Short mmCIF file of C-alpha atoms (C1' of nucleotides) in Angstrom, two decimals:
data_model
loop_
_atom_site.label_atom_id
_atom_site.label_comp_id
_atom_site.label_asym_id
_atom_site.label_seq_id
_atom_site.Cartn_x
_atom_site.Cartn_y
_atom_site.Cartn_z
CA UNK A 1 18.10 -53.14 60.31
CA UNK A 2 21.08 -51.69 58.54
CA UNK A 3 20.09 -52.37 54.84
CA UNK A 4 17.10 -49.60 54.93
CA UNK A 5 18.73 -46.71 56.33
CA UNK A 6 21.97 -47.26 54.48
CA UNK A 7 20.29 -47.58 51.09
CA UNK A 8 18.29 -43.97 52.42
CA UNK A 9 22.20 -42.51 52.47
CA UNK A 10 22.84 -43.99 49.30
CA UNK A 11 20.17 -43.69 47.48
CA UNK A 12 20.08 -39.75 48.06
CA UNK A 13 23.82 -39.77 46.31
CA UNK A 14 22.32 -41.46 43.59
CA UNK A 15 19.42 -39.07 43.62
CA UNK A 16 21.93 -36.47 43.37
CA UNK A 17 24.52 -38.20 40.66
CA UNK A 18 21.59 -38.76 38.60
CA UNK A 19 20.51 -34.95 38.71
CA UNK A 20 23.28 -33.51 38.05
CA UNK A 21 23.92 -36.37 35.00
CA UNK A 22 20.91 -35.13 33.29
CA UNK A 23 22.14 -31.73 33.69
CA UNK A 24 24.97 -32.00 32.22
CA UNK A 25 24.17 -34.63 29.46
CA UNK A 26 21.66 -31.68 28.06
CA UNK A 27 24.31 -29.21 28.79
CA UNK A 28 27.50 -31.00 27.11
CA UNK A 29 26.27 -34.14 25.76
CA UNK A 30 26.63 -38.14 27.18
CA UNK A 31 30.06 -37.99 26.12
CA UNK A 32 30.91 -34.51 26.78
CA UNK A 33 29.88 -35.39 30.75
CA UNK A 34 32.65 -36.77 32.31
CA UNK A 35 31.88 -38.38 35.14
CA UNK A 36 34.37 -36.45 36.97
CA UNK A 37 32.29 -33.16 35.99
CA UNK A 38 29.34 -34.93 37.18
CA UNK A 39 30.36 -35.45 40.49
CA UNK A 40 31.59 -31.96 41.11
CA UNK A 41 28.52 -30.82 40.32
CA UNK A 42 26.45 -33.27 42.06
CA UNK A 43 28.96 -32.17 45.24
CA UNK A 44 30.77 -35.74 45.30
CA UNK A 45 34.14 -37.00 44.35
CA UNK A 46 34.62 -39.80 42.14
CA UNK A 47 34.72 -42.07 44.75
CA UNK A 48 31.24 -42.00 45.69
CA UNK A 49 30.35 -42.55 42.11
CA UNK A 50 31.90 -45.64 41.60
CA UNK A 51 30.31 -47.16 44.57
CA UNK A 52 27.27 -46.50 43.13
CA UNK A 53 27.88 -47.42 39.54
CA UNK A 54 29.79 -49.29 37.44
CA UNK A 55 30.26 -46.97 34.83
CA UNK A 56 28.71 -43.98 32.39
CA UNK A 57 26.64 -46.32 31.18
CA UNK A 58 25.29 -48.16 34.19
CA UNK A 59 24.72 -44.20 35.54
CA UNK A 60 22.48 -43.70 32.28
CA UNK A 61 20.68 -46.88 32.37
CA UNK A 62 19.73 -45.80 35.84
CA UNK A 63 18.95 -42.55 34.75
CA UNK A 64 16.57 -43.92 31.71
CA UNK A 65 14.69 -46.30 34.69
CA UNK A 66 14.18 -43.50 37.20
CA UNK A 67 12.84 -41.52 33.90
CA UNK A 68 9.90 -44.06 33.04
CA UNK A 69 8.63 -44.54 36.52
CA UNK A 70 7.78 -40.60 36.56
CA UNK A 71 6.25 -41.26 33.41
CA UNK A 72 4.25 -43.62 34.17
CA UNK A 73 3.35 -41.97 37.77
CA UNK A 74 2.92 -38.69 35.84
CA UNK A 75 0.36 -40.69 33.27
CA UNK A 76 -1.03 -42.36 35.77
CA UNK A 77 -2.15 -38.99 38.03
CA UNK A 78 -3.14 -37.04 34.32
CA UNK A 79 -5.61 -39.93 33.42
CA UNK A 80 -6.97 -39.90 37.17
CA UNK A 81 -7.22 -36.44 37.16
CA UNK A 82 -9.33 -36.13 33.70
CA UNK A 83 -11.07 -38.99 34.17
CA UNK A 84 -14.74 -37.47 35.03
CA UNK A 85 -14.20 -34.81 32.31
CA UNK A 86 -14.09 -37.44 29.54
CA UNK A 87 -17.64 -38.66 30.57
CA UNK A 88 -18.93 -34.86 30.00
CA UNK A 89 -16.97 -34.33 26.97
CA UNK A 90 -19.14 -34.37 23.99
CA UNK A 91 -17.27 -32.42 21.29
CA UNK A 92 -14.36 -33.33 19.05
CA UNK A 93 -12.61 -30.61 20.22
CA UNK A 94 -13.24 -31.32 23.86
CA UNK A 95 -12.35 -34.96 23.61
CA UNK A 96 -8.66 -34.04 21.32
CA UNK A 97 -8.12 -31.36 24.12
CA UNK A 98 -8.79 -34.01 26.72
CA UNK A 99 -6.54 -36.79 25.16
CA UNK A 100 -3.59 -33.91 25.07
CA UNK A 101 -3.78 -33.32 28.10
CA UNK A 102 -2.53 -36.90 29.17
CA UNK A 103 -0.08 -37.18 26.16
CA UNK A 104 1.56 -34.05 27.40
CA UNK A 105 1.60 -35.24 30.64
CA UNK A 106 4.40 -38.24 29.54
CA UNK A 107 6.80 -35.37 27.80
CA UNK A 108 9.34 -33.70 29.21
CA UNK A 109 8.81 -30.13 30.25
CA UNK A 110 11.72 -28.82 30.78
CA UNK A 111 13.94 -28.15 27.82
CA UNK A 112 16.58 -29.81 29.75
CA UNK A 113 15.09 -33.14 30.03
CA UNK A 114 14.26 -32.85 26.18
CA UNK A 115 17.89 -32.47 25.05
CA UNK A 116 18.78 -34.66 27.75
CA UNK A 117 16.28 -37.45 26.87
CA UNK A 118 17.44 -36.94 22.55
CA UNK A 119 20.46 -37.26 23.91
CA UNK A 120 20.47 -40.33 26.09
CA UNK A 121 18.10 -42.07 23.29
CA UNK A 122 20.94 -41.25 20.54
CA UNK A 123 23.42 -42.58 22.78
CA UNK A 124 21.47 -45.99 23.34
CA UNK A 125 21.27 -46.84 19.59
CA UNK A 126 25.26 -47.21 19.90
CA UNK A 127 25.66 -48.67 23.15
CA UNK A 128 24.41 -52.03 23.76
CA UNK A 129 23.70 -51.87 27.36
CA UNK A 130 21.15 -49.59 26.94
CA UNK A 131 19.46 -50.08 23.91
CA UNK A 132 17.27 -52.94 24.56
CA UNK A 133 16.12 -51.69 28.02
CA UNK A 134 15.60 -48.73 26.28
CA UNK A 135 13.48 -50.33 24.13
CA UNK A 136 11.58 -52.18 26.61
CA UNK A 137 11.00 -48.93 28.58
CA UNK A 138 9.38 -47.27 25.64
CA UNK A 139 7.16 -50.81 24.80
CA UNK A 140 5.98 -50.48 27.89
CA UNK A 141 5.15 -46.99 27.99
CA UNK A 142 3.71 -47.01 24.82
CA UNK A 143 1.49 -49.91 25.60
CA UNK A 144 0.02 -47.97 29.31
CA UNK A 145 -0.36 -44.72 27.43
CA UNK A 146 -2.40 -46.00 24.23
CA UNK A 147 -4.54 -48.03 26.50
CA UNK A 148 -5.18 -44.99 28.29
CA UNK A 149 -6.22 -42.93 25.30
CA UNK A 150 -7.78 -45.66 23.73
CA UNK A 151 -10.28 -45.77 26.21
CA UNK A 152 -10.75 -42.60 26.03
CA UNK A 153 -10.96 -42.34 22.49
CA UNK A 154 -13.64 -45.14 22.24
CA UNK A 155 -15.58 -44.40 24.97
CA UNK A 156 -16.98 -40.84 23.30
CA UNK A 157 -16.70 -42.49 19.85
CA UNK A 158 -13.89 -41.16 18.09
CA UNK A 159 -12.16 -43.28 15.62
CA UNK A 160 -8.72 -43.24 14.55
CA UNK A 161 -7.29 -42.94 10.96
CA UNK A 162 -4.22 -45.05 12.03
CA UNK A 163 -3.86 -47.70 14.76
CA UNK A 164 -3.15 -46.04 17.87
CA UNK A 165 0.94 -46.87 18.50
CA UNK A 166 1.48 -45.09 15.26
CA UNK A 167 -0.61 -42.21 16.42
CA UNK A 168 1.14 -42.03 19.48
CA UNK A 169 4.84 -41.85 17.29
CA UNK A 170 3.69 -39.38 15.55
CA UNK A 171 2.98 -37.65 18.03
CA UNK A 172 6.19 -38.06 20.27
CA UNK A 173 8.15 -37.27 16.91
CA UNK A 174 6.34 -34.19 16.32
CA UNK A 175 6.58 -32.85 19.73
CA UNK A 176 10.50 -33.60 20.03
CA UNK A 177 11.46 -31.98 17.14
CA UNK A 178 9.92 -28.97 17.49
CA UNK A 179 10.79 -28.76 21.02
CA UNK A 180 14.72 -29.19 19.32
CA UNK A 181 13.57 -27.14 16.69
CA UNK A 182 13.05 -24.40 18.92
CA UNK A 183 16.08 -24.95 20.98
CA UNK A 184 18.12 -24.74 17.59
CA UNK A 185 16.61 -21.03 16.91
CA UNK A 186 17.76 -20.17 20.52
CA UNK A 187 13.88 -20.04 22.03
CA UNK A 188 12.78 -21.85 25.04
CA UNK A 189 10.42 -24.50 23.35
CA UNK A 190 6.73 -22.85 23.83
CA UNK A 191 3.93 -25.10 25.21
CA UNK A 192 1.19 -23.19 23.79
CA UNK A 193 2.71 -23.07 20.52
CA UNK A 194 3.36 -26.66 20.38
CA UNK A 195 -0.03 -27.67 21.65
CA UNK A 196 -1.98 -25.80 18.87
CA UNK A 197 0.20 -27.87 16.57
CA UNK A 198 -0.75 -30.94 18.04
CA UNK A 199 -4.37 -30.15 18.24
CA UNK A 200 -4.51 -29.18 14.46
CA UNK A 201 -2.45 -32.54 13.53
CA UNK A 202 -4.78 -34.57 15.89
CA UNK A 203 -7.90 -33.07 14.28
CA UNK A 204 -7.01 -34.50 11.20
CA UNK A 205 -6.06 -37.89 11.69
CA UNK A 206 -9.33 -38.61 13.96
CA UNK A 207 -12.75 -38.87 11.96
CA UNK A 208 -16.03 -38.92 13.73
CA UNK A 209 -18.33 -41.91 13.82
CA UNK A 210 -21.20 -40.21 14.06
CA UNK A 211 -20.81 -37.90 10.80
CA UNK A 212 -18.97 -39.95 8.08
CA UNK A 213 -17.66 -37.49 5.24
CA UNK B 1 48.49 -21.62 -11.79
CA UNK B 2 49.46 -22.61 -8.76
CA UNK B 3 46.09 -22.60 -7.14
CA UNK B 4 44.07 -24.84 -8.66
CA UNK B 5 45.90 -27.75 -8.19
CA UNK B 6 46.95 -27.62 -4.79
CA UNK B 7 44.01 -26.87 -4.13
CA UNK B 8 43.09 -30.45 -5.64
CA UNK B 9 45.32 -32.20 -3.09
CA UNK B 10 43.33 -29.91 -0.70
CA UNK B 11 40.39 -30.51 -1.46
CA UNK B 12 40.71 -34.46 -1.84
CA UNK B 13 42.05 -34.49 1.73
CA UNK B 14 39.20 -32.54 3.28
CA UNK B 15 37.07 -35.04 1.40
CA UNK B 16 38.30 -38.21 2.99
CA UNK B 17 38.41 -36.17 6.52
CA UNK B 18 35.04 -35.11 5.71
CA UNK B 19 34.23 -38.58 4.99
CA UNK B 20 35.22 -40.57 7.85
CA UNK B 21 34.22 -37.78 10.18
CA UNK B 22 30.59 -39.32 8.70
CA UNK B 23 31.21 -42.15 9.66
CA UNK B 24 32.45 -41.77 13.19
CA UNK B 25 30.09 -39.39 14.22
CA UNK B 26 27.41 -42.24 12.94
CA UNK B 27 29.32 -44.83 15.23
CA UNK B 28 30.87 -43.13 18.23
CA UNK B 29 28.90 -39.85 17.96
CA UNK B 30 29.87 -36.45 17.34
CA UNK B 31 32.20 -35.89 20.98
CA UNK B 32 32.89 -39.93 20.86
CA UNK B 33 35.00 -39.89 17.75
CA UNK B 34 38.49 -38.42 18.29
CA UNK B 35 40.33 -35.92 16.13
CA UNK B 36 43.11 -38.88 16.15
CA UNK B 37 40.40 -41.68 15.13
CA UNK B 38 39.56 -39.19 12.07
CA UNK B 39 42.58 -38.98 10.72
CA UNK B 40 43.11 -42.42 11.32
CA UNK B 41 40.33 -43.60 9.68
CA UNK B 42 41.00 -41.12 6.55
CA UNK B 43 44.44 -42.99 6.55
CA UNK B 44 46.34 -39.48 7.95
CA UNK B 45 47.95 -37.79 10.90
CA UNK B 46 46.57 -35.24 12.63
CA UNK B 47 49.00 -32.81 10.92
CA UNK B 48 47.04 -32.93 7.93
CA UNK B 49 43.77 -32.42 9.90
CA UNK B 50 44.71 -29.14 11.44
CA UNK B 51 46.38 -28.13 7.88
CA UNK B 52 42.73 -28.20 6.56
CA UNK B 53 40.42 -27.11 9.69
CA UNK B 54 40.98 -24.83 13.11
CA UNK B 55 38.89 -27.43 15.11
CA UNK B 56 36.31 -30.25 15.57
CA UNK B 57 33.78 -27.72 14.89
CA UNK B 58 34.99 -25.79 11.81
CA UNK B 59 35.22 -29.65 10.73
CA UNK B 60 31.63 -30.05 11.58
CA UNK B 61 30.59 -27.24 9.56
CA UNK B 62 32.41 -28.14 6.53
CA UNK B 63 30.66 -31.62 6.47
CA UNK B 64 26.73 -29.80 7.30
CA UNK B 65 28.08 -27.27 4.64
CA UNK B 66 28.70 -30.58 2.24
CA UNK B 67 25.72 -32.14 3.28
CA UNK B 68 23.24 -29.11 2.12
CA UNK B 69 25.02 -28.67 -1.34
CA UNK B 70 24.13 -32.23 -1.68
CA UNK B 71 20.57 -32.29 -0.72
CA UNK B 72 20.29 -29.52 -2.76
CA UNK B 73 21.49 -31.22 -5.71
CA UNK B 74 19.29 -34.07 -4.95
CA UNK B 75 16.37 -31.89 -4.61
CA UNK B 76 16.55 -31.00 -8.06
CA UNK B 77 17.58 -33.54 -10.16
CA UNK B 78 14.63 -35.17 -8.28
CA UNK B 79 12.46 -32.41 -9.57
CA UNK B 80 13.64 -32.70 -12.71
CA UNK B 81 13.10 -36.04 -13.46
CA UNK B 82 9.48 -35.92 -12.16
CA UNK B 83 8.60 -32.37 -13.97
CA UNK B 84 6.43 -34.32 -16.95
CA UNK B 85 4.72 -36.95 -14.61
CA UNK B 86 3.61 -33.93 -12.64
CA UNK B 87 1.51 -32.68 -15.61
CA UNK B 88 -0.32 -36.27 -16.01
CA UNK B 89 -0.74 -37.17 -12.16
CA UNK B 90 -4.84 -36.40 -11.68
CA UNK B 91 -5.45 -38.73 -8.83
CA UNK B 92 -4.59 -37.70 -5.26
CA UNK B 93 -3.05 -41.11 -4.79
CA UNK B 94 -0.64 -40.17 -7.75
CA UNK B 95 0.02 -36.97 -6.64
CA UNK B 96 0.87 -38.26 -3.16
CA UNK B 97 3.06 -40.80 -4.58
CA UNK B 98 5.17 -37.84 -6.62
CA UNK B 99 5.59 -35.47 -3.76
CA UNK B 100 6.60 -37.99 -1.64
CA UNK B 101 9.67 -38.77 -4.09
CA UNK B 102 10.86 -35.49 -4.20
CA UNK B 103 10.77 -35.36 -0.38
CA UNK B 104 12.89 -39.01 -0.11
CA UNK B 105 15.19 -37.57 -2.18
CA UNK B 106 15.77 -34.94 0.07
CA UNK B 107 16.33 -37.42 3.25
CA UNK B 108 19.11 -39.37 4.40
CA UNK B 109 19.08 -42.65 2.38
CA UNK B 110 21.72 -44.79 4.61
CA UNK B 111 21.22 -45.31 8.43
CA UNK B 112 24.68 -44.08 8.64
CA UNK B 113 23.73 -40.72 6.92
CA UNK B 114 20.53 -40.89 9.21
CA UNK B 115 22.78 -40.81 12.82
CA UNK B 116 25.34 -38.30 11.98
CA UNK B 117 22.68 -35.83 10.60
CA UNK B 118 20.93 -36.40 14.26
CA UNK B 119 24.27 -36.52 16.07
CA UNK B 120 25.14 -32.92 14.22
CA UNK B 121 21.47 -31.43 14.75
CA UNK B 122 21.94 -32.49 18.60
CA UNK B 123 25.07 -30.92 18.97
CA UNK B 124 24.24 -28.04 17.04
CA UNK B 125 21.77 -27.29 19.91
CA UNK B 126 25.15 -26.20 22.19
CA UNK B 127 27.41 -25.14 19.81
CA UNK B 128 27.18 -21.49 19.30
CA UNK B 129 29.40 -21.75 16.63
CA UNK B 130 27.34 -24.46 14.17
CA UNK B 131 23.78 -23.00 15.61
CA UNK B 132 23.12 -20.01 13.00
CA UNK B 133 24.40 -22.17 10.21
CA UNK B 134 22.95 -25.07 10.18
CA UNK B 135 19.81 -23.07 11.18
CA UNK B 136 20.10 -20.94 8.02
CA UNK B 137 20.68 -23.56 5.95
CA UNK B 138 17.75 -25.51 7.17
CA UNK B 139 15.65 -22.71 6.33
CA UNK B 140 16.81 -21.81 2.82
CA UNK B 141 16.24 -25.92 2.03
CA UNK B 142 12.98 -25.77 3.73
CA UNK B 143 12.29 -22.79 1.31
CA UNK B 144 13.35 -24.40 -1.64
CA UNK B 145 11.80 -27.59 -1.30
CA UNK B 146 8.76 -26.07 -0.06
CA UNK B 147 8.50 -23.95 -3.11
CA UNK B 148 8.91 -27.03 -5.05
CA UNK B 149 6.46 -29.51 -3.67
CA UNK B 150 3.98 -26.50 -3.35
CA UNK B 151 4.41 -25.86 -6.84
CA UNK B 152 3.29 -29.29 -7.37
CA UNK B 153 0.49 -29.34 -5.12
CA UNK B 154 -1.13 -26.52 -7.00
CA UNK B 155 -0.66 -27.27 -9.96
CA UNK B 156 -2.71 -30.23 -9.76
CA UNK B 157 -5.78 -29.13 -7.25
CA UNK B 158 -4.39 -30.13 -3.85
CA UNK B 159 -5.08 -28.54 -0.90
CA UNK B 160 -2.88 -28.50 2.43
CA UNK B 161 -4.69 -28.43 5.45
CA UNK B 162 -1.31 -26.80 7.00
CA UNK B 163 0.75 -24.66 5.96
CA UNK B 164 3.38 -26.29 3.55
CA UNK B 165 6.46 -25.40 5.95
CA UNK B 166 4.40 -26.82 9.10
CA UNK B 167 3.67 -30.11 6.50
CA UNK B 168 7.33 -30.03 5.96
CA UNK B 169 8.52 -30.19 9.24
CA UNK B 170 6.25 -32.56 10.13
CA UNK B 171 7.33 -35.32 7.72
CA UNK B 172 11.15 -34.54 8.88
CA UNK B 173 10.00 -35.62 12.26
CA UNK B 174 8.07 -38.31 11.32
CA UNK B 175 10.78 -39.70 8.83
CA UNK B 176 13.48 -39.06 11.08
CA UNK B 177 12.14 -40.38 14.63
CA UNK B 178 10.83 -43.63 12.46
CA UNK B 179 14.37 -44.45 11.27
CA UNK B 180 15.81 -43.94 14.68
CA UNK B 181 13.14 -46.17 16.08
CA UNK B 182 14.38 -49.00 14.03
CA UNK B 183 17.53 -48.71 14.80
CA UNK B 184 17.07 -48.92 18.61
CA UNK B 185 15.56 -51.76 17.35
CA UNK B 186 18.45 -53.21 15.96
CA UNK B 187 17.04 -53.09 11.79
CA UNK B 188 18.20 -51.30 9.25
CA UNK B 189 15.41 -48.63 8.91
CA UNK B 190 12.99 -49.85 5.88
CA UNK B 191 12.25 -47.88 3.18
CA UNK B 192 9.15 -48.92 1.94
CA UNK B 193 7.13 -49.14 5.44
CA UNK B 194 8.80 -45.77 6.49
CA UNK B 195 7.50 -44.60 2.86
CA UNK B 196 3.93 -45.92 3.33
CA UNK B 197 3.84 -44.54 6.46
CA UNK B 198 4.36 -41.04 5.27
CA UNK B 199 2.14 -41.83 2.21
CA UNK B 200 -1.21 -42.21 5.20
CA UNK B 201 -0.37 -39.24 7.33
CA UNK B 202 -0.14 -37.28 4.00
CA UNK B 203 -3.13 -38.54 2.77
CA UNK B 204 -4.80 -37.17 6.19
CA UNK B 205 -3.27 -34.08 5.48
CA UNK B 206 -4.44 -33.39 2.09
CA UNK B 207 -8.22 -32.67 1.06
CA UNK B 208 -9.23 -32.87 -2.47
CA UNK B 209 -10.52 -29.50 -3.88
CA UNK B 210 -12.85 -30.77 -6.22
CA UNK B 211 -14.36 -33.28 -3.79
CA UNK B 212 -14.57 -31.18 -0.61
CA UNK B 213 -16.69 -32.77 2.24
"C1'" DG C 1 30.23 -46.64 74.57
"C1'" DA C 2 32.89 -50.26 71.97
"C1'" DC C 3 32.57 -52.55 67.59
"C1'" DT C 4 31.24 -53.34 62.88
"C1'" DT C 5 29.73 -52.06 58.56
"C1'" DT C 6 28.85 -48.96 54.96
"C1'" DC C 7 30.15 -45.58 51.99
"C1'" DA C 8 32.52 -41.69 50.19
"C1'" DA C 9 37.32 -39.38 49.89
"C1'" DT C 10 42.01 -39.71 48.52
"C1'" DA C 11 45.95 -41.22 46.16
"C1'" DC C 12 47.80 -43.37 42.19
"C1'" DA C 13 48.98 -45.44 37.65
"C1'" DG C 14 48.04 -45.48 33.07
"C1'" DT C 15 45.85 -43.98 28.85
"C1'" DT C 16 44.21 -40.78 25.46
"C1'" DC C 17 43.58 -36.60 23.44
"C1'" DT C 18 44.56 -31.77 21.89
"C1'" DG C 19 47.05 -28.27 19.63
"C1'" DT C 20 51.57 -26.33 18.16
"C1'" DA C 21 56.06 -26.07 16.29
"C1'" DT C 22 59.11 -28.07 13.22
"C1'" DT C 23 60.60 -30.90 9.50
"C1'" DG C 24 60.56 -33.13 5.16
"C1'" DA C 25 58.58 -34.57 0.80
"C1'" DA C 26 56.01 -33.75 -3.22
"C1'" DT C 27 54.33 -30.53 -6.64
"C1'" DA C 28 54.44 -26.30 -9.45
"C1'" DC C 29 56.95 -23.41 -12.08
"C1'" DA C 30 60.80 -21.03 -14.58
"C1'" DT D 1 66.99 -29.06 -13.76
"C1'" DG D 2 66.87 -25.99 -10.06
"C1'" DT D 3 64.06 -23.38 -6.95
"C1'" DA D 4 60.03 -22.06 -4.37
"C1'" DT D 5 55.84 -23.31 -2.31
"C1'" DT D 6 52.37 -26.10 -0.46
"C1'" DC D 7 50.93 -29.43 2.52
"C1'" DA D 8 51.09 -33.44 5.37
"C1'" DA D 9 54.16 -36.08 8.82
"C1'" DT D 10 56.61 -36.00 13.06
"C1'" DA D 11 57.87 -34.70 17.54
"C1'" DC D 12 56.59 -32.53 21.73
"C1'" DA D 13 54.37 -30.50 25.86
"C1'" DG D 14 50.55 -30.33 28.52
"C1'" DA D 15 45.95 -31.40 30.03
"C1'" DA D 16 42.03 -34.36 31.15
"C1'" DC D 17 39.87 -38.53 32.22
"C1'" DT D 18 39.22 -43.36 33.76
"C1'" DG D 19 39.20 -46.95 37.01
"C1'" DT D 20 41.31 -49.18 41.13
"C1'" DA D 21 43.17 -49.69 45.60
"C1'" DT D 22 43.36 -47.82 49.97
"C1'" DT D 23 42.02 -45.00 53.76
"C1'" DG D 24 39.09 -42.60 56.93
"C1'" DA D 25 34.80 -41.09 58.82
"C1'" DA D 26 30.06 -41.54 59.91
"C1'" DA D 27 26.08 -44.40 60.85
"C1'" DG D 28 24.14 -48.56 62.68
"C1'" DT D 29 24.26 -52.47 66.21
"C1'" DC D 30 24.64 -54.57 70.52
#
DNA sequence: GACTTTCAATACAGTTCTGTATTGAATACA
DNA sequence: TGTATTCAATACAGAACTGTATTGAAAGTC
């Protein structure tokens, strides 16, 4: 059959026009990318690119797709992964520490794809082709990843001060901007750093059940 | 004098180039809006715009320049106007409320405001030469708002669980990531949810002195 | 091993932008 | 009113990028 080892050869170009995108989008920018820059440095001419994709914007909205299904997968093998642990944990501190973990797991951890992801999600509140699958990308995520915690949450009886999507914003919103934040004073964004900040913000929006103030 | 007045023609020019540089970064982003469009949009020619700056960039600093005289200002007229409440406010809840104002008044009111200050912060990150100052003026309104609200906070028996810049920062996220939110969502970003949203995660911030757990 | 199909390379036409050098008009000043 | 100066408009040269149409080579099929 022709179709499956065709779409192997193509689908490694796109592999590769999509790597070297998010390169360069943290490096100069959507805009600043042309996508004549991006196929140099993905080792193609334009030619190949446009037999892949349409335009910029069909490149990105490829790029945001390939970007949630590592998510997900990268969610997915965290909560597997932890998933005895939570049983054991008994603590506050274990359980926060736990529940980090996973939420981690769904950021970037490269500084790249954090100025490349700010920069893609800046660029989709302009362009119209990408914001609503945008959108829909981070429903979706949003929804797998609080049901994960939640469970977690529940099962060893924490209880939230807010409902658990806000939780989760404030969380993603703290985590970015730091990680720019960092970027700005010329540092590589520090996990450990960032994690203690989390944990100290997570301690105080979770009460526990079993010893009401 | 000479000086003075030309320099009013001057100055009113770098206004309007100022101005619709706002605007275009909000629409097309900082690399999407031309040098051309600019001066378009400020009703000149591009003769005018490299009478009044080398570049895109010296541009760019003039406007973040602009931008954190007028926070500034707003910082303490806001401060002003709330000095005498201050002294009254005894519940928590009051002195939430108050705090809260003066850090609003701080923050991009208008969605168009919102995107250019993210579109400048973002590319900021790679350009050496608007890095170190919008970085040092970050910090010196950081300080000065910080000094502020903390002065509040004391004064009336508060206690931070973090440290006030840390508390700082952390509403700037939350405030900004919420307004970009809704405008992926396609809504004009809503004051009074984004403002009770801040008013809960400070509440889980603060701890009474007088009532401690 | 010929034949077909798929895909990336090349060549091309057109647009847009930048920055500079020069000109001309308005304003200041005497 | 005449003169000098300041500042924006105009004209120009060059560079970069986009998207399409065509070509050529490699992989897949029989």
């Amino acid at each position: 059959m022709s179709e499956t080892t065709v779409t192997a050869r193509r689908s490694q170009t796109r592999e590769r026009l999509m790597d070297a995108a998010v390169a360069l989008f943290a490096a100069k920018g959507v805009l600043g990318a042309s996508v004549e820059e991006i196929c140099e440095r993905a080792e193609f001419t334009r030619g190949a690119f446009y037999s892949n994709f349409a335009d910029k914007d069909d490149l990105c909205l490829a790029v945001l797709n390939r970007h949630a299904l590592r998510e997900l997968e990268a969610t997915e093998k965290a909560v597997a992964s932890i998933g005895e642990d939570v049983l054991c944990a008994r603590t506050i501190d274990e359980v926060i520490e736990l529940a980090l973990s996973v939420f981690l797991a769904t950021q970037p951890r490269s500084s790249e794809d954090l100025v490349a992801g700010m920069e893609l999600r800046l660029y989709a509140v302009r362009a119209p082709a990408l914001r609503q699958p945008l959108l829909a990308l981070n429903e979706r995520m949003g929804e797998q990843i609080g049901d994960l915690l939640g469970g977690v949450v529940d099962r060893v009886g924490l209880r939230l001060q807010l409902p658990m999507e806000e939780a989760l914003d404030l969380l993603h919103a703290v985590y970015l901007h730091s990680g720019i934040n960092a970027l700005l004073q010329g540092l590589e964004p520090d996990d450990e750093s960032r994690r203690r900040q989390l944990t100290e913000l997570l301690k105080s929006l979770v009460t526990d059940r079993e010893e009401p103030r």
